[in-house]
Amino acid sequence: MKNNNLEFRLQTVLTVREYQEKQLQSELFQINKAIEQESQVLSELNDEIESAIFEESTIVKARAEELQVSKAFIDILATKKDDHEHKIVDFEVKEKEKRDELVVKRQSKHMLQTLKNTHIEKVRKENDAKLQKVIDDFANRERRKIGE
């Protein structure tokens, strides 16, 4: 009974660890997806900035007001670009933290699985030894009966 209780507790802990690992994998997937989205936006902003700079350079006889608007637009795009670069860095930091956490959870789960398997093997050996003792006792009794 005591052996089964320990095995049950180990299995419960293993089940929890597996659930936690799946949660971390899901969070890591979401972070990777966010990084991809932010990178795409960043790429689009870079293209838009290059286009705006090119258009500004092609204006030969631009009025001062048009140049100020163009400069302000480029500044806004540059600010958005910086914001998205910071978001990507933040997501990459979160990704590293989640990866590290996932490694720890996997190691913990593996350790518990090994402990559970060791316990099961120990219980099996104890049961085999008990069964062998019963068989040996029975065989000895039978030999004594035959010898008498």
mmCIF file of N, CA and C in Angstrom:
data_model
loop_
_atom_site.group_PDB
_atom_site.id
_atom_site.type_symbol
_atom_site.label_atom_id
_atom_site.label_comp_id
_atom_site.label_asym_id
_atom_site.label_seq_id
_atom_site.Cartn_x
_atom_site.Cartn_y
_atom_site.Cartn_z
ATOM 1 N N MET A 1 0.832 -1.202 0.000
ATOM 2 C CA MET A 1 0.000 0.000 0.000
ATOM 3 C C MET A 1 0.870 1.257 0.000
ATOM 4 N N LYS A 2 1.917 1.228 0.834
ATOM 5 C CA LYS A 2 2.809 2.385 0.918
ATOM 6 C C LYS A 2 3.503 2.631 -0.415
ATOM 7 N N ASN A 3 3.886 1.546 -1.079
ATOM 8 C CA ASN A 3 4.565 1.660 -2.370
ATOM 9 C C ASN A 3 3.647 2.254 -3.425
ATOM 10 N N ASN A 4 2.402 1.801 -3.455
ATOM 11 C CA ASN A 4 1.443 2.323 -4.424
ATOM 12 C C ASN A 4 1.154 3.801 -4.175
ATOM 13 N N ASN A 5 1.126 4.193 -2.904
ATOM 14 C CA ASN A 5 0.871 5.589 -2.551
ATOM 15 C C ASN A 5 1.988 6.482 -3.083
ATOM 16 N N LEU A 6 3.231 6.035 -2.911
ATOM 17 C CA LEU A 6 4.369 6.820 -3.409
ATOM 18 C C LEU A 6 4.324 6.894 -4.932
ATOM 19 N N GLU A 7 4.029 5.772 -5.556
ATOM 20 C CA GLU A 7 3.935 5.748 -7.024
ATOM 21 C C GLU A 7 2.832 6.691 -7.503
ATOM 22 N N PHE A 8 1.699 6.692 -6.819
ATOM 23 C CA PHE A 8 0.592 7.586 -7.180
ATOM 24 C C PHE A 8 1.010 9.049 -7.034
ATOM 25 N N ARG A 9 1.685 9.373 -5.926
ATOM 26 C CA ARG A 9 2.135 10.755 -5.722
ATOM 27 C C ARG A 9 3.142 11.171 -6.781
ATOM 28 N N LEU A 10 4.050 10.278 -7.120
ATOM 29 C CA LEU A 10 5.022 10.595 -8.165
ATOM 30 C C LEU A 10 4.328 10.820 -9.502
ATOM 31 N N GLN A 11 3.337 9.989 -9.796
ATOM 32 C CA GLN A 11 2.614 10.151 -11.060
ATOM 33 C C GLN A 11 1.855 11.474 -11.074
ATOM 34 N N THR A 12 1.287 11.854 -9.949
ATOM 35 C CA THR A 12 0.566 13.126 -9.864
ATOM 36 C C THR A 12 1.505 14.297 -10.114
ATOM 37 N N VAL A 13 2.671 14.241 -9.494
ATOM 38 C CA VAL A 13 3.654 15.314 -9.686
ATOM 39 C C VAL A 13 4.116 15.333 -11.142
ATOM 40 N N LEU A 14 4.335 14.160 -11.720
ATOM 41 C CA LEU A 14 4.735 14.091 -13.127
ATOM 42 C C LEU A 14 3.671 14.685 -14.043
ATOM 43 N N THR A 15 2.436 14.405 -13.750
ATOM 44 C CA THR A 15 1.332 14.953 -14.552
ATOM 45 C C THR A 15 1.322 16.476 -14.474
ATOM 46 N N VAL A 16 1.533 17.005 -13.286
ATOM 47 C CA VAL A 16 1.590 18.461 -13.112
ATOM 48 C C VAL A 16 2.773 19.028 -13.894
ATOM 49 N N ARG A 17 3.930 18.380 -13.821
ATOM 50 C CA ARG A 17 5.117 18.864 -14.538
ATOM 51 C C ARG A 17 4.880 18.858 -16.054
ATOM 52 N N GLU A 18 4.230 17.818 -16.537
ATOM 53 C CA GLU A 18 3.944 17.758 -17.972
ATOM 54 C C GLU A 18 3.007 18.894 -18.378
ATOM 55 N N TYR A 19 2.015 19.172 -17.547
ATOM 56 C CA TYR A 19 1.096 20.274 -17.831
ATOM 57 C C TYR A 19 1.850 21.609 -17.845
ATOM 58 N N GLN A 20 2.720 21.803 -16.861
ATOM 59 C CA GLN A 20 3.510 23.040 -16.796
ATOM 60 C C GLN A 20 4.411 23.170 -18.015
ATOM 61 N N GLU A 21 4.981 22.066 -18.439
ATOM 62 C CA GLU A 21 5.852 22.086 -19.618
ATOM 63 C C GLU A 21 5.049 22.479 -20.865
ATOM 64 N N LYS A 22 3.863 21.928 -21.006
ATOM 65 C CA LYS A 22 3.020 22.280 -22.154
ATOM 66 C C LYS A 22 2.626 23.751 -22.112
ATOM 67 N N GLN A 23 2.342 24.264 -20.918
ATOM 68 C CA GLN A 23 2.003 25.680 -20.775
ATOM 69 C C GLN A 23 3.175 26.554 -21.212
ATOM 70 N N LEU A 24 4.371 26.199 -20.753
ATOM 71 C CA LEU A 24 5.564 26.965 -21.124
ATOM 72 C C LEU A 24 5.806 26.912 -22.630
ATOM 73 N N GLN A 25 5.598 25.741 -23.225
ATOM 74 C CA GLN A 25 5.769 25.629 -24.670
ATOM 75 C C GLN A 25 4.766 26.522 -25.397
ATOM 76 N N SER A 26 3.554 26.568 -24.892
ATOM 77 C CA SER A 26 2.532 27.425 -25.486
ATOM 78 C C SER A 26 2.913 28.899 -25.362
ATOM 79 N N GLU A 27 3.384 29.289 -24.187
ATOM 80 C CA GLU A 27 3.813 30.679 -23.983
ATOM 81 C C GLU A 27 4.992 31.016 -24.888
ATOM 82 N N LEU A 28 5.909 30.080 -25.029
ATOM 83 C CA LEU A 28 7.072 30.290 -25.887
ATOM 84 C C LEU A 28 6.627 30.454 -27.342
ATOM 85 N N PHE A 29 5.659 29.663 -27.761
ATOM 86 C CA PHE A 29 5.122 29.783 -29.115
ATOM 87 C C PHE A 29 4.508 31.164 -29.322
ATOM 88 N N GLN A 30 3.741 31.640 -28.329
ATOM 89 C CA GLN A 30 3.120 32.966 -28.436
ATOM 90 C C GLN A 30 4.174 34.071 -28.515
ATOM 91 N N ILE A 31 5.231 33.923 -27.733
ATOM 92 C CA ILE A 31 6.315 34.917 -27.761
ATOM 93 C C ILE A 31 6.988 34.919 -29.139
ATOM 94 N N ASN A 32 7.255 33.727 -29.672
ATOM 95 C CA ASN A 32 7.868 33.644 -31.000
ATOM 96 C C ASN A 32 6.968 34.260 -32.066
ATOM 97 N N LYS A 33 5.681 34.033 -31.936
ATOM 98 C CA LYS A 33 4.717 34.605 -32.878
ATOM 99 C C LYS A 33 4.727 36.134 -32.783
ATOM 100 N N ALA A 34 4.787 36.659 -31.568
ATOM 101 C CA ALA A 34 4.836 38.109 -31.365
ATOM 102 C C ALA A 34 6.121 38.699 -31.948
ATOM 103 N N ILE A 35 7.229 37.993 -31.775
ATOM 104 C CA ILE A 35 8.500 38.458 -32.342
ATOM 105 C C ILE A 35 8.394 38.528 -33.861
ATOM 106 N N GLU A 36 7.809 37.504 -34.461
ATOM 107 C CA GLU A 36 7.634 37.505 -35.911
ATOM 108 C C GLU A 36 6.772 38.678 -36.364
ATOM 109 N N GLN A 37 5.672 38.919 -35.642
ATOM 110 C CA GLN A 37 4.784 40.022 -36.008
ATOM 111 C C GLN A 37 5.494 41.366 -35.882
ATOM 112 N N GLU A 38 6.204 41.552 -34.788
ATOM 113 C CA GLU A 38 6.920 42.814 -34.587
ATOM 114 C C GLU A 38 8.021 42.986 -35.630
ATOM 115 N N SER A 39 8.673 41.910 -35.989
ATOM 116 C CA SER A 39 9.715 41.981 -37.014
ATOM 117 C C SER A 39 9.112 42.361 -38.360
ATOM 118 N N GLN A 40 7.932 41.827 -38.646
ATOM 119 C CA GLN A 40 7.250 42.166 -39.894
ATOM 120 C C GLN A 40 6.889 43.649 -39.912
ATOM 121 N N VAL A 41 6.330 44.147 -38.802
ATOM 122 C CA VAL A 41 5.985 45.577 -38.710
ATOM 123 C C VAL A 41 7.242 46.421 -38.850
ATOM 124 N N LEU A 42 8.312 45.994 -38.209
ATOM 125 C CA LEU A 42 9.579 46.725 -38.284
ATOM 126 C C LEU A 42 10.081 46.778 -39.726
ATOM 127 N N SER A 43 9.979 45.679 -40.425
ATOM 128 C CA SER A 43 10.398 45.638 -41.826
ATOM 129 C C SER A 43 9.552 46.595 -42.670
ATOM 130 N N GLU A 44 8.245 46.599 -42.438
ATOM 131 C CA GLU A 44 7.356 47.506 -43.171
ATOM 132 C C GLU A 44 7.687 48.967 -42.862
ATOM 133 N N LEU A 45 7.980 49.250 -41.592
ATOM 134 C CA LEU A 45 8.349 50.623 -41.221
ATOM 135 C C LEU A 45 9.655 51.039 -41.891
ATOM 136 N N ASN A 46 10.616 50.139 -41.938
ATOM 137 C CA ASN A 46 11.878 50.453 -42.611
ATOM 138 C C ASN A 46 11.640 50.769 -44.086
ATOM 139 N N ASP A 47 10.787 49.969 -44.719
ATOM 140 C CA ASP A 47 10.460 50.227 -46.130
ATOM 141 C C ASP A 47 9.786 51.583 -46.288
ATOM 142 N N GLU A 48 8.878 51.886 -45.370
ATOM 143 C CA GLU A 48 8.155 53.161 -45.444
ATOM 144 C C GLU A 48 9.102 54.340 -45.213
ATOM 145 N N ILE A 49 10.037 54.191 -44.292
ATOM 146 C CA ILE A 49 11.023 55.256 -44.037
ATOM 147 C C ILE A 49 11.892 55.474 -45.279
ATOM 148 N N GLU A 50 12.373 54.373 -45.857
ATOM 149 C CA GLU A 50 13.191 54.500 -47.067
ATOM 150 C C GLU A 50 12.412 55.185 -48.183
ATOM 151 N N SER A 51 11.149 54.820 -48.335
ATOM 152 C CA SER A 51 10.306 55.430 -49.369
ATOM 153 C C SER A 51 10.125 56.926 -49.109
ATOM 154 N N ALA A 52 9.865 57.277 -47.850
ATOM 155 C CA ALA A 52 9.656 58.687 -47.510
ATOM 156 C C ALA A 52 10.932 59.497 -47.725
ATOM 157 N N ILE A 53 12.063 58.931 -47.370
ATOM 158 C CA ILE A 53 13.335 59.634 -47.573
ATOM 159 C C ILE A 53 13.601 59.805 -49.068
ATOM 160 N N PHE A 54 13.305 58.773 -49.846
ATOM 161 C CA PHE A 54 13.503 58.866 -51.295
ATOM 162 C C PHE A 54 12.607 59.944 -51.894
ATOM 163 N N GLU A 55 11.330 59.960 -51.475
ATOM 164 C CA GLU A 55 10.400 60.972 -51.991
ATOM 165 C C GLU A 55 10.865 62.372 -51.619
ATOM 166 N N GLU A 56 11.379 62.518 -50.393
ATOM 167 C CA GLU A 56 11.858 63.827 -49.945
ATOM 168 C C GLU A 56 13.042 64.277 -50.799
ATOM 169 N N SER A 57 13.905 63.331 -51.135
ATOM 170 C CA SER A 57 15.088 63.702 -51.910
ATOM 171 C C SER A 57 14.752 64.008 -53.369
ATOM 172 N N THR A 58 13.606 63.537 -53.851
ATOM 173 C CA THR A 58 13.235 63.795 -55.245
ATOM 174 C C THR A 58 12.503 65.113 -55.423
ATOM 175 N N ILE A 59 12.074 65.693 -54.332
ATOM 176 C CA ILE A 59 11.389 66.983 -54.418
ATOM 177 C C ILE A 59 12.444 68.052 -54.684
ATOM 178 N N VAL A 60 12.378 68.629 -55.861
ATOM 179 C CA VAL A 60 13.373 69.627 -56.241
ATOM 180 C C VAL A 60 12.976 70.994 -55.714
ATOM 181 N N LYS A 61 11.810 71.372 -56.039
ATOM 182 C CA LYS A 61 11.369 72.702 -55.622
ATOM 183 C C LYS A 61 10.243 72.535 -54.608
ATOM 184 N N ALA A 62 10.603 72.118 -53.459
ATOM 185 C CA ALA A 62 9.597 71.920 -52.428
ATOM 186 C C ALA A 62 9.495 73.162 -51.571
ATOM 187 N N ARG A 63 8.320 73.365 -51.145
ATOM 188 C CA ARG A 63 8.141 74.475 -50.223
ATOM 189 C C ARG A 63 8.629 74.025 -48.848
ATOM 190 N N ALA A 64 8.939 74.991 -48.046
ATOM 191 C CA ALA A 64 9.444 74.708 -46.695
ATOM 192 C C ALA A 64 8.422 73.913 -45.897
ATOM 193 N N GLU A 65 7.159 74.227 -46.080
ATOM 194 C CA GLU A 65 6.089 73.537 -45.344
ATOM 195 C C GLU A 65 6.049 72.057 -45.722
ATOM 196 N N GLU A 66 6.184 71.743 -47.011
ATOM 197 C CA GLU A 66 6.170 70.354 -47.454
ATOM 198 C C GLU A 66 7.366 69.588 -46.885
ATOM 199 N N LEU A 67 8.510 70.248 -46.849
ATOM 200 C CA LEU A 67 9.697 69.600 -46.289
ATOM 201 C C LEU A 67 9.538 69.340 -44.789
ATOM 202 N N GLN A 68 8.908 70.278 -44.084
ATOM 203 C CA GLN A 68 8.684 70.101 -42.639
ATOM 204 C C GLN A 68 7.721 68.941 -42.392
ATOM 205 N N VAL A 69 6.688 68.850 -43.209
ATOM 206 C CA VAL A 69 5.721 67.746 -43.069
ATOM 207 C C VAL A 69 6.421 66.421 -43.353
ATOM 208 N N SER A 70 7.214 66.409 -44.405
ATOM 209 C CA SER A 70 7.938 65.193 -44.762
ATOM 210 C C SER A 70 8.906 64.792 -43.647
ATOM 211 N N LYS A 71 9.609 65.748 -43.094
ATOM 212 C CA LYS A 71 10.554 65.482 -42.000
ATOM 213 C C LYS A 71 9.815 64.976 -40.765
ATOM 214 N N ALA A 72 8.686 65.599 -40.454
ATOM 215 C CA ALA A 72 7.891 65.170 -39.298
ATOM 216 C C ALA A 72 7.392 63.732 -39.489
ATOM 217 N N PHE A 73 6.967 63.419 -40.708
ATOM 218 C CA PHE A 73 6.495 62.062 -41.020
ATOM 219 C C PHE A 73 7.624 61.048 -40.834
ATOM 220 N N ILE A 74 8.800 61.380 -41.327
ATOM 221 C CA ILE A 74 9.959 60.488 -41.177
ATOM 222 C C ILE A 74 10.312 60.330 -39.703
ATOM 223 N N ASP A 75 10.234 61.407 -38.927
ATOM 224 C CA ASP A 75 10.505 61.333 -37.483
ATOM 225 C C ASP A 75 9.507 60.415 -36.779
ATOM 226 N N ILE A 76 8.241 60.517 -37.163
ATOM 227 C CA ILE A 76 7.208 59.652 -36.563
ATOM 228 C C ILE A 76 7.496 58.193 -36.894
ATOM 229 N N LEU A 77 7.829 57.939 -38.149
ATOM 230 C CA LEU A 77 8.146 56.566 -38.542
ATOM 231 C C LEU A 77 9.379 56.046 -37.786
ATOM 232 N N ALA A 78 10.374 56.902 -37.614
ATOM 233 C CA ALA A 78 11.577 56.499 -36.882
ATOM 234 C C ALA A 78 11.240 56.177 -35.421
ATOM 235 N N THR A 79 10.347 56.959 -34.826
ATOM 236 C CA THR A 79 9.922 56.694 -33.441
ATOM 237 C C THR A 79 9.185 55.360 -33.353
ATOM 238 N N LYS A 80 8.292 55.110 -34.312
ATOM 239 C CA LYS A 80 7.584 53.824 -34.334
ATOM 240 C C LYS A 80 8.568 52.674 -34.499
ATOM 241 N N LYS A 81 9.565 52.894 -35.350
ATOM 242 C CA LYS A 81 10.582 51.863 -35.564
ATOM 243 C C LYS A 81 11.311 51.563 -34.254
ATOM 244 N N ASP A 82 11.713 52.608 -33.546
ATOM 245 C CA ASP A 82 12.391 52.408 -32.262
ATOM 246 C C ASP A 82 11.507 51.653 -31.273
ATOM 247 N N ASP A 83 10.213 52.018 -31.239
ATOM 248 C CA ASP A 83 9.275 51.327 -30.341
ATOM 249 C C ASP A 83 9.207 49.837 -30.659
ATOM 250 N N HIS A 84 9.127 49.513 -31.925
ATOM 251 C CA HIS A 84 9.034 48.107 -32.312
ATOM 252 C C HIS A 84 10.346 47.371 -32.068
ATOM 253 N N GLU A 85 11.455 48.055 -32.225
ATOM 254 C CA GLU A 85 12.745 47.419 -31.907
ATOM 255 C C GLU A 85 12.827 47.102 -30.420
ATOM 256 N N HIS A 86 12.322 48.007 -29.575
ATOM 257 C CA HIS A 86 12.311 47.759 -28.128
ATOM 258 C C HIS A 86 11.375 46.607 -27.784
ATOM 259 N N LYS A 87 10.235 46.538 -28.460
ATOM 260 C CA LYS A 87 9.303 45.425 -28.220
ATOM 261 C C LYS A 87 9.965 44.102 -28.574
ATOM 262 N N ILE A 88 10.672 44.083 -29.688
ATOM 263 C CA ILE A 88 11.340 42.844 -30.101
ATOM 264 C C ILE A 88 12.378 42.434 -29.060
ATOM 265 N N VAL A 89 13.146 43.390 -28.580
ATOM 266 C CA VAL A 89 14.152 43.085 -27.545
ATOM 267 C C VAL A 89 13.460 42.541 -26.292
ATOM 268 N N ASP A 90 12.354 43.162 -25.886
ATOM 269 C CA ASP A 90 11.614 42.691 -24.709
ATOM 270 C C ASP A 90 11.116 41.257 -24.913
ATOM 271 N N PHE A 91 10.565 41.003 -26.107
ATOM 272 C CA PHE A 91 10.081 39.651 -26.392
ATOM 273 C C PHE A 91 11.233 38.647 -26.415
ATOM 274 N N GLU A 92 12.371 39.044 -26.919
ATOM 275 C CA GLU A 92 13.516 38.135 -26.938
ATOM 276 C C GLU A 92 14.000 37.820 -25.525
ATOM 277 N N VAL A 93 13.934 38.802 -24.639
ATOM 278 C CA VAL A 93 14.293 38.560 -23.237
ATOM 279 C C VAL A 93 13.296 37.580 -22.617
ATOM 280 N N LYS A 94 11.999 37.804 -22.875
ATOM 281 C CA LYS A 94 10.977 36.882 -22.352
ATOM 282 C C LYS A 94 11.178 35.480 -22.924
ATOM 283 N N GLU A 95 11.514 35.418 -24.204
ATOM 284 C CA GLU A 95 11.737 34.123 -24.841
ATOM 285 C C GLU A 95 12.881 33.377 -24.154
ATOM 286 N N LYS A 96 13.974 34.069 -23.867
ATOM 287 C CA LYS A 96 15.103 33.427 -23.198
ATOM 288 C C LYS A 96 14.700 32.942 -21.808
ATOM 289 N N GLU A 97 13.944 33.779 -21.074
ATOM 290 C CA GLU A 97 13.498 33.384 -19.735
ATOM 291 C C GLU A 97 12.616 32.137 -19.808
ATOM 292 N N LYS A 98 11.688 32.107 -20.772
ATOM 293 C CA LYS A 98 10.793 30.954 -20.907
ATOM 294 C C LYS A 98 11.558 29.716 -21.328
ATOM 295 N N ARG A 99 12.545 29.881 -22.204
ATOM 296 C CA ARG A 99 13.357 28.727 -22.606
ATOM 297 C C ARG A 99 14.119 28.157 -21.408
ATOM 298 N N ASP A 100 14.693 29.044 -20.602
ATOM 299 C CA ASP A 100 15.413 28.599 -19.403
ATOM 300 C C ASP A 100 14.456 27.891 -18.435
ATOM 301 N N GLU A 101 13.283 28.462 -18.264
ATOM 302 C CA GLU A 101 12.281 27.865 -17.377
ATOM 303 C C GLU A 101 11.845 26.496 -17.906
ATOM 304 N N LEU A 102 11.689 26.402 -19.212
ATOM 305 C CA LEU A 102 11.299 25.137 -19.827
ATOM 306 C C LEU A 102 12.373 24.068 -19.614
ATOM 307 N N VAL A 103 13.622 24.448 -19.725
ATOM 308 C CA VAL A 103 14.719 23.498 -19.497
ATOM 309 C C VAL A 103 14.667 22.978 -18.060
ATOM 310 N N VAL A 104 14.442 23.876 -17.109
ATOM 311 C CA VAL A 104 14.366 23.471 -15.702
ATOM 312 C C VAL A 104 13.190 22.519 -15.485
ATOM 313 N N LYS A 105 12.036 22.842 -16.078
ATOM 314 C CA LYS A 105 10.849 21.980 -15.927
ATOM 315 C C LYS A 105 11.106 20.605 -16.533
ATOM 316 N N ARG A 106 11.741 20.569 -17.700
ATOM 317 C CA ARG A 106 12.027 19.279 -18.336
ATOM 318 C C ARG A 106 12.987 18.460 -17.495
ATOM 319 N N GLN A 107 14.012 19.110 -16.944
ATOM 320 C CA GLN A 107 14.966 18.390 -16.093
ATOM 321 C C GLN A 107 14.271 17.848 -14.855
ATOM 322 N N SER A 108 13.410 18.659 -14.278
ATOM 323 C CA SER A 108 12.671 18.239 -13.086
ATOM 324 C C SER A 108 11.766 17.054 -13.406
ATOM 325 N N LYS A 109 11.071 17.144 -14.540
ATOM 326 C CA LYS A 109 10.184 16.059 -14.949
ATOM 327 C C LYS A 109 10.989 14.787 -15.196
ATOM 328 N N HIS A 110 12.121 14.926 -15.847
ATOM 329 C CA HIS A 110 12.969 13.762 -16.121
ATOM 330 C C HIS A 110 13.461 13.131 -14.824
ATOM 331 N N MET A 111 13.850 13.972 -13.868
ATOM 332 C CA MET A 111 14.317 13.472 -12.582
ATOM 333 C C MET A 111 13.196 12.696 -11.873
ATOM 334 N N LEU A 112 11.985 13.256 -11.893
ATOM 335 C CA LEU A 112 10.860 12.582 -11.253
ATOM 336 C C LEU A 112 10.509 11.278 -11.967
ATOM 337 N N GLN A 113 10.594 11.290 -13.293
ATOM 338 C CA GLN A 113 10.317 10.069 -14.047
ATOM 339 C C GLN A 113 11.343 8.993 -13.696
ATOM 340 N N THR A 114 12.593 9.378 -13.567
ATOM 341 C CA THR A 114 13.643 8.440 -13.183
ATOM 342 C C THR A 114 13.388 7.911 -11.772
ATOM 343 N N LEU A 115 13.012 8.799 -10.869
ATOM 344 C CA LEU A 115 12.696 8.390 -9.498
ATOM 345 C C LEU A 115 11.529 7.408 -9.485
ATOM 346 N N LYS A 116 10.509 7.707 -10.256
ATOM 347 C CA LYS A 116 9.340 6.822 -10.329
ATOM 348 C C LYS A 116 9.749 5.461 -10.889
ATOM 349 N N ASN A 117 10.527 5.451 -11.968
ATOM 350 C CA ASN A 117 10.954 4.189 -12.563
ATOM 351 C C ASN A 117 11.826 3.387 -11.599
ATOM 352 N N THR A 118 12.702 4.079 -10.867
ATOM 353 C CA THR A 118 13.548 3.421 -9.872
ATOM 354 C C THR A 118 12.685 2.800 -8.778
ATOM 355 N N HIS A 119 11.686 3.555 -8.346
ATOM 356 C CA HIS A 119 10.785 3.051 -7.299
ATOM 357 C C HIS A 119 10.014 1.825 -7.802
ATOM 358 N N ILE A 120 9.507 1.909 -9.018
ATOM 359 C CA ILE A 120 8.758 0.778 -9.573
ATOM 360 C C ILE A 120 9.658 -0.453 -9.674
ATOM 361 N N GLU A 121 10.891 -0.246 -10.120
ATOM 362 C CA GLU A 121 11.839 -1.356 -10.234
ATOM 363 C C GLU A 121 12.151 -1.943 -8.853
ATOM 364 N N LYS A 122 12.306 -1.096 -7.858
ATOM 365 C CA LYS A 122 12.575 -1.563 -6.490
ATOM 366 C C LYS A 122 11.396 -2.390 -5.971
ATOM 367 N N VAL A 123 10.186 -1.896 -6.182
ATOM 368 C CA VAL A 123 8.990 -2.624 -5.739
ATOM 369 C C VAL A 123 8.889 -3.963 -6.466
ATOM 370 N N ARG A 124 9.186 -3.947 -7.771
ATOM 371 C CA ARG A 124 9.141 -5.190 -8.542
ATOM 372 C C ARG A 124 10.144 -6.201 -7.995
ATOM 373 N N LYS A 125 11.360 -5.744 -7.699
ATOM 374 C CA LYS A 125 12.380 -6.645 -7.157
ATOM 375 C C LYS A 125 11.975 -7.191 -5.792
ATOM 376 N N GLU A 126 11.388 -6.317 -4.952
ATOM 377 C CA GLU A 126 10.927 -6.779 -3.635
ATOM 378 C C GLU A 126 9.842 -7.832 -3.795
ATOM 379 N N ASN A 127 8.916 -7.593 -4.698
ATOM 380 C CA ASN A 127 7.831 -8.561 -4.931
ATOM 381 C C ASN A 127 8.383 -9.862 -5.499
ATOM 382 N N ASP A 128 9.344 -9.763 -6.423
ATOM 383 C CA ASP A 128 9.968 -10.973 -6.968
ATOM 384 C C ASP A 128 10.680 -11.753 -5.870
ATOM 385 N N ALA A 129 11.374 -11.041 -4.984
ATOM 386 C CA ALA A 129 12.091 -11.703 -3.888
ATOM 387 C C ALA A 129 11.102 -12.395 -2.948
ATOM 388 N N LYS A 130 9.982 -11.716 -2.654
ATOM 389 C CA LYS A 130 8.964 -12.329 -1.785
ATOM 390 C C LYS A 130 8.373 -13.576 -2.448
ATOM 391 N N LEU A 131 8.093 -13.467 -3.733
ATOM 392 C CA LEU A 131 7.534 -14.612 -4.461
ATOM 393 C C LEU A 131 8.539 -15.761 -4.490
ATOM 394 N N GLN A 132 9.815 -15.459 -4.728
ATOM 395 C CA GLN A 132 10.837 -16.498 -4.747
ATOM 396 C C GLN A 132 10.959 -17.168 -3.385
ATOM 397 N N LYS A 133 10.850 -16.385 -2.306
ATOM 398 C CA LYS A 133 10.924 -16.945 -0.959
ATOM 399 C C LYS A 133 9.757 -17.908 -0.720
ATOM 400 N N VAL A 134 8.566 -17.514 -1.172
ATOM 401 C CA VAL A 134 7.395 -18.387 -1.016
ATOM 402 C C VAL A 134 7.600 -19.675 -1.801
ATOM 403 N N ILE A 135 8.110 -19.533 -3.023
ATOM 404 C CA ILE A 135 8.353 -20.723 -3.855
ATOM 405 C C ILE A 135 9.406 -21.617 -3.197
ATOM 406 N N ASP A 136 10.482 -21.018 -2.698
ATOM 407 C CA ASP A 136 11.537 -21.792 -2.039
ATOM 408 C C ASP A 136 11.007 -22.486 -0.790
ATOM 409 N N ASP A 137 10.214 -21.775 0.021
ATOM 410 C CA ASP A 137 9.634 -22.389 1.223
ATOM 411 C C ASP A 137 8.739 -23.572 0.849
ATOM 412 N N PHE A 138 7.942 -23.380 -0.191
ATOM 413 C CA PHE A 138 7.051 -24.453 -0.640
ATOM 414 C C PHE A 138 7.878 -25.645 -1.129
ATOM 415 N N ALA A 139 8.927 -25.371 -1.906
ATOM 416 C CA ALA A 139 9.778 -26.456 -2.420
ATOM 417 C C ALA A 139 10.468 -27.196 -1.274
ATOM 418 N N ASN A 140 10.928 -26.468 -0.260
ATOM 419 C CA ASN A 140 11.576 -27.106 0.888
ATOM 420 C C ASN A 140 10.593 -27.980 1.645
ATOM 421 N N ARG A 141 9.379 -27.524 1.809
ATOM 422 C CA ARG A 141 8.357 -28.336 2.486
ATOM 423 C C ARG A 141 8.076 -29.614 1.700
ATOM 424 N N GLU A 142 8.002 -29.473 0.396
ATOM 425 C CA GLU A 142 7.725 -30.642 -0.444
ATOM 426 C C GLU A 142 8.881 -31.638 -0.371
ATOM 427 N N ARG A 143 10.131 -31.136 -0.339
ATOM 428 C CA ARG A 143 11.289 -32.020 -0.235
ATOM 429 C C ARG A 143 11.275 -32.769 1.094
ATOM 430 N N ARG A 144 10.904 -32.056 2.156
ATOM 431 C CA ARG A 144 10.847 -32.710 3.464
ATOM 432 C C ARG A 144 9.776 -33.777 3.484
ATOM 433 N N LYS A 145 8.654 -33.519 2.834
ATOM 434 C CA LYS A 145 7.587 -34.518 2.788
ATOM 435 C C LYS A 145 8.046 -35.752 2.009
ATOM 436 N N ILE A 146 8.776 -35.526 0.933
ATOM 437 C CA ILE A 146 9.237 -36.641 0.111
ATOM 438 C C ILE A 146 10.299 -37.439 0.881
ATOM 439 N N GLY A 147 11.147 -36.731 1.613
ATOM 440 C CA GLY A 147 12.234 -37.379 2.379
ATOM 441 C C GLY A 147 11.711 -38.164 3.545
ATOM 442 N N GLU A 148 10.568 -37.871 4.028
ATOM 443 C CA GLU A 148 10.046 -38.573 5.210
ATOM 444 C C GLU A 148 9.453 -39.872 4.900
#
